[in-house]
């Protein structure tokens, strides 16, 4: 029963501290939400620049990375050092060289995974292409040998065929000659009989035509003769009549008989009718037509051409090669690191960031708890009752705690560098300067937040909200694929700039000029937190 009474009192006491309850319930949800967005995102495809890669390897790499051709190797390496690209990939004589920046383990791992996947895909494709090429070459070699053998076989076959063709031509010519002689004799007999009949018919017809023509000519000539004879006789009779009359007149005159002489009429003369003779064609005896009299055309055997066998007439069968051993060279992958090395462990890669985190975390706890106790014990109120200005009080606490913070920072750095042997490429003093500025901002932040806590429990509840997000945002987890609000939120935490500066010096070997921007931001955070802390003391005293 007493236990229940005590539990009741504790519940009422916690309910009285609303800020504590809010941090108790909201802080875990806030941290889980950030973890979900940071760890649930990926960096996506790494950015790479390539030089001299085969087309097949470039295609395979383009599927796994955001690849682009390098303008020049020197320009690509400069982009790699400036972290504008994640890797530079070159190819020479089956040797793949992958140059990585090396300061971000997640990016390096993504590049290695993408390159391994692309090379594996390229190797399979290259192996298939090589196998096909070798099979094609072997097939071509076999086909050439078969063609040579086939050509020799065809030459021998053509020679044998030519011999057989010559023999066949001789035999055909002899047989055709015999048949032609027989055919010529038969044709001569047939022609002789046909010619006799044809000539006889033509001669008989010609004789009939001649007989009719001669008969017609004789009748025409006889008719013309008769007409001419009649005219000649009539003329002669007329002349004769005149002559007789003249002679009679002269006779009468001579005999003393005068007077008119009587008319003298000649007796009529009638020409006899003459019939033309009958013309008959004499019988014609046809001459005998013998074979020598008939000139038959010469009959020659046609030229005999045997078909020739050539290479185009013979096709090679499809060749199925048996199982053969295929050999091809596997490309070797070599990784070159601009910063770090292949033997660098994960701890070496994040050692600088972890050093900054531990310094920031422990300084935050020491400063916050110490300043809180100063306020709870009443020391701060008594100081505020004096004429000392608030900024002087803040600076006093800052410098007083700063001595111990400086010692703690040096011890942590010495232990990690010389005891744990973390990789330190740059200057030891630059690392120390960065850690001191980071510790200063943590000290100022711790004293600032302690002003809003009533006890140690409330101060510790600031850790999930202030410290844990800084661990997630400082660079241990790559934020390239995270939402934009996460990337923007990471810019308001001091540890982001401190971790970037420590990584730049420890792994990249950056100088003061390379980290000066980060150092200025850390110094700015320190000044800002000190001024806000001095302003927060107004609730304790107003000037």
Short mmCIF file of C-alpha atoms in Angstrom, two decimals:
data_model
loop_
_atom_site.label_atom_id
_atom_site.label_comp_id
_atom_site.label_asym_id
_atom_site.label_seq_id
_atom_site.Cartn_x
_atom_site.Cartn_y
_atom_site.Cartn_z
CA UNK A 1 0.00 0.00 0.00
CA UNK A 2 2.89 2.35 0.74
CA UNK A 3 4.41 1.48 -2.62
CA UNK A 4 1.22 2.64 -4.30
CA UNK A 5 1.26 5.89 -2.34
CA UNK A 6 4.89 6.50 -3.43
CA UNK A 7 4.06 5.69 -7.02
CA UNK A 8 1.13 8.10 -6.87
CA UNK A 9 3.39 10.87 -5.62
CA UNK A 10 5.92 10.24 -8.42
CA UNK A 11 3.16 10.31 -11.03
CA UNK A 12 1.86 13.63 -9.71
CA UNK A 13 5.37 15.02 -9.64
CA UNK A 14 6.03 13.98 -13.29
CA UNK A 15 2.67 15.35 -14.35
CA UNK A 16 3.70 18.64 -12.83
CA UNK A 17 6.76 18.78 -15.13
CA UNK A 18 5.05 19.10 -18.50
CA UNK A 19 8.32 19.75 -20.34
CA UNK A 20 9.72 16.49 -19.00
CA UNK A 21 6.64 14.56 -20.15
CA UNK A 22 6.77 16.20 -23.57
CA UNK A 23 10.44 15.30 -24.02
CA UNK A 24 9.76 11.79 -22.70
CA UNK A 25 7.11 11.03 -25.30
CA UNK A 26 8.11 13.21 -28.25
CA UNK A 27 11.90 12.71 -28.25
CA UNK A 28 11.83 8.92 -29.09
CA UNK A 29 9.33 9.51 -31.87
CA UNK A 30 11.43 12.35 -33.25
CA UNK A 31 14.61 10.25 -33.20
CA UNK A 32 12.84 7.26 -34.82
CA UNK A 33 11.40 9.51 -37.52
CA UNK A 34 14.83 10.90 -38.33
CA UNK A 35 16.36 7.39 -38.31
CA UNK A 36 13.66 6.23 -40.71
CA UNK A 37 14.37 9.03 -43.18
CA UNK A 38 18.18 8.81 -42.90
CA UNK A 39 18.64 5.04 -42.82
CA UNK A 40 15.72 4.37 -45.16
CA UNK A 41 17.24 6.40 -47.98
CA UNK A 42 20.03 5.42 -50.33
CA UNK A 43 22.57 7.48 -52.18
CA UNK A 44 21.07 6.39 -55.48
CA UNK A 45 23.28 5.86 -58.46
CA UNK A 46 26.87 7.03 -57.89
CA UNK A 47 28.24 9.67 -60.24
CA UNK A 48 31.18 8.41 -62.30
CA UNK A 49 33.25 9.65 -65.21
CA UNK A 50 34.66 7.15 -67.69
CA UNK A 51 37.54 7.12 -70.14
CA UNK A 52 38.43 4.52 -72.79
CA UNK A 53 35.74 2.00 -71.83
CA UNK A 54 34.43 -0.49 -74.40
CA UNK A 55 30.93 0.23 -75.62
CA UNK A 56 29.49 -2.88 -73.96
CA UNK A 57 31.08 -2.01 -70.61
CA UNK A 58 29.87 1.60 -70.88
CA UNK A 59 26.32 0.39 -71.53
CA UNK A 60 26.47 -1.97 -68.56
CA UNK A 61 27.91 0.77 -66.34
CA UNK A 62 25.26 3.27 -67.44
CA UNK A 63 22.58 0.97 -66.02
CA UNK A 64 24.19 0.96 -62.58
CA UNK A 65 25.61 4.48 -62.30
CA UNK A 66 25.11 8.02 -63.47
CA UNK A 67 27.98 7.75 -65.92
CA UNK A 68 29.38 10.37 -68.22
CA UNK A 69 32.40 10.54 -70.51
CA UNK A 70 35.34 12.45 -69.05
CA UNK A 71 36.55 15.46 -71.03
CA UNK A 72 40.07 14.61 -69.96
CA UNK A 73 41.63 12.41 -67.31
CA UNK A 74 43.13 15.37 -65.45
CA UNK A 75 39.79 17.20 -65.37
CA UNK A 76 38.04 14.06 -64.14
CA UNK A 77 40.57 13.58 -61.34
CA UNK A 78 40.08 17.20 -60.32
CA UNK A 79 36.33 16.66 -60.14
CA UNK A 80 36.99 13.58 -58.01
CA UNK A 81 39.17 15.51 -55.57
CA UNK A 82 36.53 18.23 -55.37
CA UNK A 83 33.89 15.52 -54.75
CA UNK A 84 31.89 16.61 -57.82
CA UNK A 85 32.01 13.00 -58.94
CA UNK A 86 32.26 9.76 -56.99
CA UNK A 87 34.66 7.79 -59.18
CA UNK A 88 36.78 7.93 -62.33
CA UNK A 89 36.86 4.68 -64.32
CA UNK A 90 39.48 4.00 -67.01
CA UNK A 91 40.10 0.95 -69.20
CA UNK A 92 43.34 -0.19 -70.79
CA UNK A 93 44.25 -3.69 -72.04
CA UNK A 94 41.58 -5.52 -70.00
CA UNK A 95 42.60 -3.51 -66.94
CA UNK A 96 39.85 -1.50 -65.23
CA UNK A 97 41.07 1.19 -62.88
CA UNK A 98 38.49 2.69 -60.54
CA UNK A 99 39.67 5.83 -58.78
CA UNK A 100 37.54 6.77 -55.76
CA UNK A 101 37.75 9.68 -53.38
CA UNK A 102 37.67 7.30 -50.39
CA UNK A 103 36.57 9.64 -47.62
CA UNK A 104 32.93 8.51 -47.64
CA UNK A 105 32.61 4.75 -46.99
CA UNK A 106 28.98 4.60 -48.15
CA UNK A 107 29.81 6.24 -51.47
CA UNK A 108 32.87 4.03 -51.97
CA UNK A 109 30.78 0.93 -51.20
CA UNK A 110 28.09 2.07 -53.66
CA UNK A 111 30.72 2.62 -56.36
CA UNK A 112 32.26 -0.82 -55.77
CA UNK A 113 28.88 -2.49 -55.87
CA UNK A 114 27.88 -0.69 -59.07
CA UNK A 115 31.21 -1.44 -60.76
CA UNK A 116 31.10 -5.09 -59.69
CA UNK A 117 27.56 -5.47 -61.05
CA UNK A 118 28.43 -3.70 -64.32
CA UNK A 119 31.63 -5.73 -64.81
CA UNK A 120 29.74 -8.94 -64.04
CA UNK A 121 27.11 -8.07 -66.65
CA UNK A 122 29.82 -7.03 -69.11
CA UNK A 123 31.76 -10.24 -68.43
CA UNK A 124 28.72 -12.36 -69.20
CA UNK A 125 28.04 -10.40 -72.37
CA UNK A 126 31.73 -10.41 -73.31
CA UNK A 127 31.94 -14.15 -72.66
CA UNK A 128 28.93 -14.81 -74.87
CA UNK A 129 30.32 -12.58 -77.63
CA UNK A 130 33.75 -14.19 -77.35
CA UNK A 131 32.21 -17.64 -77.47
CA UNK A 132 30.15 -16.71 -80.53
CA UNK A 133 33.22 -15.22 -82.23
CA UNK A 134 35.36 -18.29 -81.52
CA UNK A 135 32.60 -20.63 -82.67
CA UNK A 136 32.17 -18.53 -85.81
CA UNK A 137 35.94 -18.61 -86.44
CA UNK A 138 36.05 -22.37 -85.94
CA UNK A 139 33.06 -22.80 -88.19
CA UNK A 140 34.66 -20.57 -90.82
CA UNK A 141 37.91 -22.57 -90.62
CA UNK A 142 36.02 -25.84 -91.07
CA UNK A 143 34.03 -24.40 -93.95
CA UNK A 144 37.22 -23.24 -95.67
CA UNK A 145 38.76 -26.69 -95.33
CA UNK A 146 35.58 -28.32 -96.57
CA UNK A 147 35.44 -25.91 -99.51
CA UNK A 148 39.04 -26.73 -100.41
CA UNK A 149 38.31 -30.45 -100.23
CA UNK A 150 35.10 -29.96 -102.16
CA UNK A 151 36.90 -27.94 -104.80
CA UNK A 152 39.52 -30.69 -105.22
CA UNK A 153 36.76 -33.29 -105.36
CA UNK A 154 34.86 -31.26 -107.93
CA UNK A 155 37.98 -30.80 -110.07
CA UNK A 156 38.51 -34.57 -110.10
CA UNK A 157 34.83 -35.13 -110.74
CA UNK A 158 34.82 -32.60 -113.59
CA UNK A 159 37.80 -34.34 -115.22
CA UNK A 160 36.10 -37.71 -115.00
CA UNK A 161 32.85 -36.20 -116.25
CA UNK A 162 34.66 -34.62 -119.20
CA UNK A 163 36.17 -37.94 -120.16
CA UNK A 164 32.79 -39.64 -119.87
CA UNK A 165 31.22 -36.82 -121.85
CA UNK A 166 33.76 -37.14 -124.69
CA UNK A 167 33.14 -40.89 -124.89
CA UNK A 168 29.40 -40.32 -124.82
CA UNK A 169 29.69 -37.68 -127.54
CA UNK A 170 31.63 -40.07 -129.82
CA UNK A 171 29.07 -42.82 -129.32
CA UNK A 172 26.18 -40.42 -129.89
CA UNK A 173 27.77 -39.06 -133.04
CA UNK A 174 28.28 -42.57 -134.48
CA UNK A 175 24.71 -43.57 -133.64
CA UNK A 176 23.29 -40.34 -134.99
CA UNK A 177 25.44 -40.69 -138.18
CA UNK A 178 24.03 -44.18 -138.81
CA UNK A 179 20.51 -42.98 -138.23
CA UNK A 180 21.08 -39.98 -140.49
CA UNK A 181 22.35 -42.24 -143.34
CA UNK A 182 19.30 -44.46 -143.03
CA UNK A 183 17.04 -41.41 -142.80
CA UNK A 184 18.75 -39.86 -145.88
CA UNK A 185 18.21 -43.01 -147.97
CA UNK A 186 14.56 -43.20 -146.94
CA UNK A 187 14.16 -39.50 -147.58
CA UNK A 188 15.73 -39.84 -151.06
CA UNK A 189 13.29 -42.58 -152.04
CA UNK A 190 10.35 -40.64 -150.72
CA UNK A 191 11.54 -37.48 -152.44
CA UNK A 192 12.08 -39.31 -155.77
CA UNK A 193 8.55 -40.70 -155.76
CA UNK A 194 7.05 -37.39 -154.73
CA UNK A 195 9.11 -35.48 -157.30
CA UNK A 196 8.12 -37.85 -160.16
CA UNK A 197 4.48 -37.42 -159.43
CA UNK A 198 4.77 -33.68 -158.97
CA UNK A 199 6.82 -33.16 -162.18
CA UNK A 200 4.48 -35.34 -164.24
CA UNK A 201 1.43 -33.45 -163.06
CA UNK A 202 3.14 -30.12 -163.73
CA UNK A 203 4.27 -31.19 -167.27
CA UNK A 204 0.83 -32.44 -168.21
CA UNK A 205 -0.75 -29.25 -167.05
CA UNK A 206 1.88 -27.23 -168.92
CA UNK A 207 1.27 -29.18 -172.14
CA UNK A 208 -2.45 -28.62 -171.89
CA UNK A 209 -1.89 -24.93 -171.40
CA UNK A 210 0.54 -24.83 -174.38
CA UNK A 211 -1.85 -26.75 -176.60
CA UNK A 212 -4.70 -24.33 -175.86
CA UNK A 213 -2.46 -21.32 -176.42
CA UNK A 214 -1.17 -22.64 -179.79
CA UNK A 215 -4.71 -23.48 -180.94
CA UNK A 216 -5.91 -20.01 -180.11
CA UNK A 217 -2.90 -18.41 -181.84
CA UNK A 218 -3.43 -20.50 -185.02
CA UNK A 219 -7.09 -19.50 -185.20
CA UNK A 220 -6.22 -15.87 -184.72
CA UNK A 221 -3.51 -16.02 -187.42
CA UNK A 222 -5.80 -17.85 -189.87
CA UNK A 223 -8.61 -15.31 -189.41
CA UNK A 224 -6.18 -12.45 -189.98
CA UNK A 225 -4.81 -14.22 -193.11
CA UNK A 226 -8.24 -14.76 -194.52
CA UNK A 227 -9.20 -11.11 -194.02
CA UNK A 228 -5.94 -9.88 -195.57
CA UNK A 229 -6.36 -12.27 -198.53
CA UNK A 230 -9.92 -11.08 -199.15
CA UNK A 231 -8.82 -7.48 -199.18
CA UNK A 232 -5.91 -8.28 -201.53
CA UNK A 233 -8.16 -10.28 -203.93
CA UNK A 234 -10.80 -7.51 -203.96
CA UNK A 235 -8.13 -4.93 -204.81
CA UNK A 236 -6.68 -7.15 -207.49
CA UNK A 237 -10.15 -7.73 -208.95
CA UNK A 238 -10.85 -4.00 -209.04
CA UNK A 239 -7.54 -3.34 -210.69
CA UNK A 240 -8.15 -6.19 -213.06
CA UNK A 241 -11.62 -4.81 -213.93
CA UNK A 242 -10.20 -1.38 -214.72
CA UNK A 243 -7.45 -2.93 -216.80
CA UNK A 244 -9.97 -5.05 -218.80
CA UNK A 245 -12.17 -1.97 -219.40
CA UNK A 246 -9.26 0.13 -220.56
CA UNK A 247 -8.13 -2.70 -222.88
CA UNK A 248 -11.66 -3.10 -224.32
CA UNK A 249 -11.98 0.63 -224.98
CA UNK A 250 -8.64 0.70 -226.73
CA UNK A 251 -9.57 -2.30 -228.74
CA UNK A 252 -12.82 -0.77 -229.92
CA UNK A 253 -11.13 2.48 -230.80
CA UNK A 254 -8.45 0.63 -232.71
CA UNK A 255 -11.16 -1.29 -234.61
CA UNK A 256 -13.05 1.81 -235.55
CA UNK A 257 -15.88 1.23 -233.24
CA UNK A 258 -16.87 4.44 -231.72
CA UNK A 259 -19.51 5.32 -229.39
CA UNK A 260 -20.05 4.72 -225.83
CA UNK A 261 -18.59 1.58 -224.47
CA UNK A 262 -21.01 -0.45 -222.37
CA UNK A 263 -20.36 -1.02 -218.78
CA UNK A 264 -18.32 -4.04 -217.93
CA UNK A 265 -19.18 -5.88 -214.72
CA UNK A 266 -16.70 -8.37 -213.27
CA UNK A 267 -18.14 -11.51 -211.93
CA UNK A 268 -18.41 -11.79 -208.20
CA UNK A 269 -15.51 -13.51 -206.41
CA UNK A 270 -16.11 -15.36 -203.08
CA UNK A 271 -13.19 -16.37 -200.93
CA UNK A 272 -13.17 -19.98 -199.90
CA UNK A 273 -13.50 -20.73 -196.14
CA UNK A 274 -10.32 -22.14 -194.55
CA UNK A 275 -10.56 -24.01 -191.22
CA UNK A 276 -7.50 -23.92 -188.96
CA UNK A 277 -5.79 -27.24 -188.40
CA UNK A 278 -6.29 -29.12 -185.06
CA UNK A 279 -3.20 -28.77 -182.90
CA UNK A 280 -2.49 -31.69 -180.59
CA UNK A 281 0.36 -31.72 -178.06
CA UNK A 282 2.69 -34.64 -178.55
CA UNK A 283 3.06 -37.22 -175.78
CA UNK A 284 5.87 -36.37 -173.40
CA UNK A 285 7.89 -39.09 -171.74
CA UNK A 286 9.17 -37.99 -168.32
CA UNK A 287 12.83 -38.58 -167.64
CA UNK A 288 13.73 -40.92 -164.81
CA UNK A 289 14.67 -39.08 -161.61
CA UNK A 290 17.48 -40.88 -159.84
CA UNK A 291 18.91 -40.11 -156.35
CA UNK A 292 22.06 -38.44 -157.76
CA UNK A 293 19.85 -36.03 -159.63
CA UNK A 294 18.18 -34.94 -156.38
CA UNK A 295 20.39 -32.76 -154.18
CA UNK A 296 19.27 -33.27 -150.60
CA UNK A 297 20.59 -30.85 -147.92
CA UNK A 298 23.42 -32.11 -145.77
CA UNK A 299 22.31 -33.45 -142.37
CA UNK A 300 24.78 -32.96 -139.49
CA UNK A 301 24.48 -34.12 -135.90
CA UNK A 302 23.89 -31.23 -133.44
CA UNK A 303 26.66 -30.29 -130.96
CA UNK A 304 26.28 -32.16 -127.67
CA UNK A 305 27.12 -30.19 -124.52
CA UNK A 306 27.17 -32.06 -121.25
CA UNK A 307 26.25 -30.07 -118.08
CA UNK A 308 29.26 -28.93 -116.04
CA UNK A 309 29.41 -29.32 -112.23
CA UNK A 310 30.61 -26.12 -110.48
CA UNK A 311 31.07 -25.02 -106.86
CA UNK A 312 27.83 -23.07 -106.85
CA UNK A 313 25.92 -26.22 -107.67
CA UNK A 314 27.00 -27.79 -104.41
CA UNK A 315 26.04 -26.28 -101.05
CA UNK A 316 27.73 -27.07 -97.80
CA UNK A 317 25.56 -28.63 -95.10
CA UNK A 318 24.93 -26.76 -91.83
CA UNK A 319 27.80 -27.32 -89.41
CA UNK A 320 27.01 -28.02 -85.76
CA UNK A 321 30.21 -27.76 -83.80
CA UNK A 322 30.72 -30.07 -80.84
CA UNK A 323 31.35 -28.77 -77.34
CA UNK A 324 34.56 -26.76 -77.40
CA UNK A 325 36.50 -24.91 -74.77
CA UNK A 326 36.04 -21.15 -74.94
CA UNK A 327 38.81 -18.94 -73.62
CA UNK A 328 38.55 -15.23 -72.96
CA UNK A 329 40.34 -12.79 -70.75
CA UNK A 330 38.61 -11.43 -67.65
CA UNK A 331 39.14 -7.72 -67.00
CA UNK A 332 41.00 -6.98 -63.78
CA UNK A 333 39.59 -4.31 -61.48
CA UNK A 334 42.01 -2.12 -59.58
CA UNK A 335 40.83 0.48 -57.09
CA UNK A 336 42.86 3.64 -56.66
CA UNK A 337 42.14 5.88 -53.71
CA UNK A 338 42.65 9.62 -53.81
CA UNK A 339 42.23 9.61 -50.04
CA UNK A 340 42.62 6.57 -47.83
CA UNK A 341 43.40 3.10 -49.11
CA UNK A 342 41.86 -0.26 -49.73
CA UNK A 343 43.07 -1.47 -46.32
CA UNK A 344 41.39 1.41 -44.50
CA UNK A 345 38.74 0.07 -42.12
CA UNK A 346 35.33 1.54 -41.46
CA UNK A 347 36.59 2.89 -38.15
CA UNK A 348 39.44 4.66 -39.95
CA UNK A 349 36.94 6.24 -42.33
CA UNK A 350 34.69 7.59 -39.57
CA UNK A 351 37.35 8.07 -36.90
CA UNK A 352 37.57 11.82 -37.45
CA UNK A 353 33.80 12.19 -37.19
CA UNK A 354 33.64 9.93 -34.12
CA UNK A 355 36.44 11.95 -32.47
CA UNK A 356 34.46 15.12 -33.00
CA UNK A 357 31.26 13.47 -31.77
CA UNK A 358 32.78 12.19 -28.50
CA UNK A 359 34.39 15.54 -27.81
CA UNK A 360 31.12 17.33 -28.58
CA UNK A 361 29.03 14.88 -26.51
CA UNK A 362 31.14 14.77 -23.37
CA UNK A 363 31.76 18.50 -23.40
CA UNK A 364 28.00 19.03 -23.75
CA UNK A 365 27.33 16.82 -20.72
CA UNK A 366 30.06 18.36 -18.59
CA UNK A 367 29.12 21.92 -19.45
CA UNK A 368 25.39 21.37 -19.14
CA UNK A 369 25.50 19.49 -15.85
CA UNK A 370 28.09 21.81 -14.31
CA UNK A 371 26.25 24.98 -15.29
CA UNK A 372 22.95 23.45 -14.13
CA UNK A 373 24.41 22.68 -10.72
CA UNK A 374 25.78 26.20 -10.51
CA UNK A 375 22.26 27.44 -11.01
CA UNK A 376 20.58 24.89 -8.71
CA UNK A 377 23.08 25.48 -5.90
CA UNK A 378 22.39 29.23 -6.00
CA UNK A 379 25.85 30.25 -7.10
CA UNK A 380 24.54 31.71 -10.34
CA UNK A 381 21.93 33.77 -8.49
CA UNK A 382 24.55 35.21 -6.18
CA UNK A 383 26.74 36.09 -9.15
CA UNK A 384 23.82 37.75 -10.83
CA UNK A 385 23.31 39.85 -7.69
CA UNK A 386 26.75 41.38 -8.19
CA UNK A 387 27.53 44.18 -10.67
CA UNK A 388 29.03 41.65 -13.08
CA UNK A 389 27.38 41.80 -16.52
CA UNK A 390 25.66 38.75 -17.89
CA UNK A 391 28.03 38.41 -20.80
CA UNK A 392 30.95 38.54 -18.38
CA UNK A 393 29.37 35.76 -16.30
CA UNK A 394 28.83 33.66 -19.44
CA UNK A 395 32.38 34.25 -20.64
CA UNK A 396 33.74 33.43 -17.18
CA UNK A 397 31.96 30.10 -17.09
CA UNK A 398 33.01 29.49 -20.71
CA UNK A 399 36.68 30.13 -20.02
CA UNK A 400 36.65 28.22 -16.73
CA UNK A 401 35.04 25.13 -18.20
CA UNK A 402 37.12 25.66 -21.31
CA UNK A 403 40.33 24.77 -19.51
CA UNK A 404 39.05 21.33 -18.66
CA UNK A 405 37.39 20.98 -22.04
CA UNK A 406 40.71 21.75 -23.70
CA UNK A 407 42.48 19.09 -21.63
CA UNK A 408 39.75 16.57 -22.41
CA UNK A 409 39.92 17.38 -26.13
CA UNK A 410 43.70 16.94 -26.25
CA UNK A 411 43.50 13.63 -24.36
CA UNK A 412 40.83 12.22 -26.70
CA UNK A 413 42.76 13.30 -29.78
CA UNK A 414 46.08 11.91 -28.49
CA UNK A 415 44.48 8.61 -27.58
CA UNK A 416 42.78 8.15 -30.97
CA UNK A 417 45.86 9.19 -32.97
CA UNK A 418 48.62 7.42 -31.07
CA UNK A 419 46.82 4.63 -29.20
CA UNK A 420 44.17 3.65 -31.75
CA UNK A 421 46.39 4.66 -34.71
CA UNK A 422 43.64 6.25 -36.74
CA UNK A 423 44.59 7.49 -40.18
CA UNK A 424 45.78 11.12 -40.07
CA UNK A 425 46.75 12.44 -43.49
CA UNK A 426 46.73 16.12 -42.60
CA UNK A 427 48.15 18.29 -39.84
CA UNK A 428 47.78 17.28 -36.22
CA UNK A 429 47.46 20.92 -35.16
CA UNK A 430 44.63 21.56 -37.63
CA UNK A 431 42.76 18.61 -36.15
CA UNK A 432 43.39 20.03 -32.68
CA UNK A 433 42.17 23.48 -33.77
CA UNK A 434 39.00 21.97 -35.22
CA UNK A 435 38.35 19.92 -32.08
CA UNK A 436 38.87 22.99 -29.88
CA UNK A 437 36.37 25.04 -31.90
CA UNK A 438 33.94 22.13 -31.91
CA UNK A 439 34.33 21.72 -28.15
CA UNK A 440 33.81 25.47 -27.72
CA UNK A 441 30.51 25.35 -29.61
CA UNK A 442 29.45 22.31 -27.59
CA UNK A 443 30.39 24.08 -24.36
CA UNK A 444 28.39 27.14 -25.33
CA UNK A 445 25.42 24.97 -26.42
CA UNK A 446 25.52 22.95 -23.20
CA UNK A 447 25.46 26.04 -20.99
CA UNK A 448 22.67 27.51 -23.14
CA UNK A 449 20.37 24.47 -22.89
CA UNK A 450 21.01 24.04 -19.16
CA UNK A 451 19.27 27.37 -18.67
CA UNK A 452 16.03 25.71 -19.85
CA UNK A 453 16.35 22.64 -17.58
CA UNK A 454 15.28 22.43 -13.97
CA UNK A 455 17.17 19.24 -13.23
CA UNK A 456 19.58 16.71 -14.72
CA UNK A 457 16.72 14.59 -16.07
CA UNK A 458 15.40 17.42 -18.23
CA UNK A 459 18.95 18.19 -19.40
CA UNK A 460 19.52 14.57 -20.44
CA UNK A 461 16.26 14.62 -22.32
CA UNK A 462 17.78 17.21 -24.66
CA UNK A 463 20.25 14.56 -25.82
CA UNK A 464 17.83 12.73 -28.21
CA UNK A 465 16.77 16.04 -29.70
CA UNK A 466 20.13 17.82 -29.90
CA UNK A 467 22.89 15.19 -29.87
CA UNK A 468 21.41 12.14 -31.66
CA UNK A 469 20.36 14.06 -34.83
CA UNK A 470 23.88 15.47 -35.07
CA UNK A 471 25.30 11.94 -35.10
CA UNK A 472 22.97 11.07 -37.97
CA UNK A 473 23.64 14.28 -39.88
CA UNK A 474 27.41 14.67 -39.39
CA UNK A 475 28.37 12.41 -42.34
CA UNK A 476 28.50 8.91 -40.91
CA UNK A 477 25.39 8.24 -42.98
CA UNK A 478 25.32 9.72 -46.47
CA UNK A 479 22.39 12.10 -46.94
CA UNK A 480 22.50 12.26 -50.75
CA UNK A 481 19.27 10.30 -51.11
CA UNK A 482 17.57 11.73 -48.03
CA UNK A 483 14.64 14.19 -48.26
CA UNK A 484 15.54 17.84 -48.72
CA UNK A 485 14.26 18.82 -45.28
CA UNK A 486 16.71 16.35 -43.71
CA UNK A 487 19.60 17.87 -45.69
CA UNK A 488 18.46 21.37 -44.70
CA UNK A 489 18.13 20.34 -41.03
CA UNK A 490 21.68 19.00 -41.01
CA UNK A 491 23.00 22.48 -41.79
CA UNK A 492 21.89 23.92 -38.41
CA UNK A 493 24.04 21.60 -36.28
CA UNK A 494 27.68 22.41 -35.38
CA UNK A 495 28.79 18.78 -35.55
CA UNK A 496 28.04 18.70 -39.30
CA UNK A 497 30.71 21.32 -39.98
CA UNK A 498 33.13 19.94 -37.38
CA UNK A 499 32.92 16.41 -38.81
CA UNK A 500 33.40 17.71 -42.34
CA UNK A 501 36.52 19.64 -41.30
CA UNK A 502 37.96 16.69 -39.34
CA UNK A 503 37.35 14.31 -42.26
CA UNK A 504 38.91 16.79 -44.65
CA UNK A 505 42.11 17.04 -42.58
CA UNK A 506 42.38 13.43 -41.40
CA UNK A 507 41.49 11.60 -44.63
CA UNK A 508 41.78 14.14 -47.45
CA UNK A 509 44.80 15.96 -46.04
CA UNK A 510 43.11 19.35 -46.41
CA UNK A 511 44.93 22.46 -45.31
CA UNK A 512 43.70 25.50 -43.47
CA UNK A 513 42.26 26.99 -46.67
CA UNK A 514 40.23 23.82 -47.32
CA UNK A 515 38.48 23.86 -43.93
CA UNK A 516 38.43 27.59 -43.21
CA UNK A 517 34.70 27.83 -44.04
CA UNK A 518 33.86 25.07 -41.56
CA UNK A 519 36.01 26.66 -38.85
CA UNK A 520 34.33 30.03 -39.34
CA UNK A 521 30.90 28.42 -39.03
CA UNK A 522 31.97 26.66 -35.79
CA UNK A 523 33.27 29.94 -34.39
CA UNK A 524 30.01 31.59 -35.39
CA UNK A 525 27.99 28.92 -33.59
CA UNK A 526 30.09 29.49 -30.47
CA UNK A 527 29.51 33.25 -30.51
CA UNK A 528 25.80 32.77 -31.23
CA UNK A 529 25.30 30.32 -28.37
CA UNK A 530 27.21 32.61 -25.94
CA UNK A 531 25.06 35.59 -26.86
CA UNK A 532 21.86 33.54 -26.54
CA UNK A 533 23.07 32.24 -23.19
CA UNK A 534 23.66 35.80 -21.93
CA UNK A 535 20.16 36.73 -23.12
CA UNK A 536 18.67 33.69 -21.38
CA UNK A 537 20.01 34.99 -18.04
CA UNK A 538 17.52 37.86 -18.19
CA UNK A 539 14.97 35.79 -16.33
CA UNK A 540 17.33 35.71 -13.41
CA UNK A 541 18.29 39.42 -13.45
CA UNK A 542 17.49 42.46 -15.50
CA UNK A 543 19.92 45.39 -15.79
#
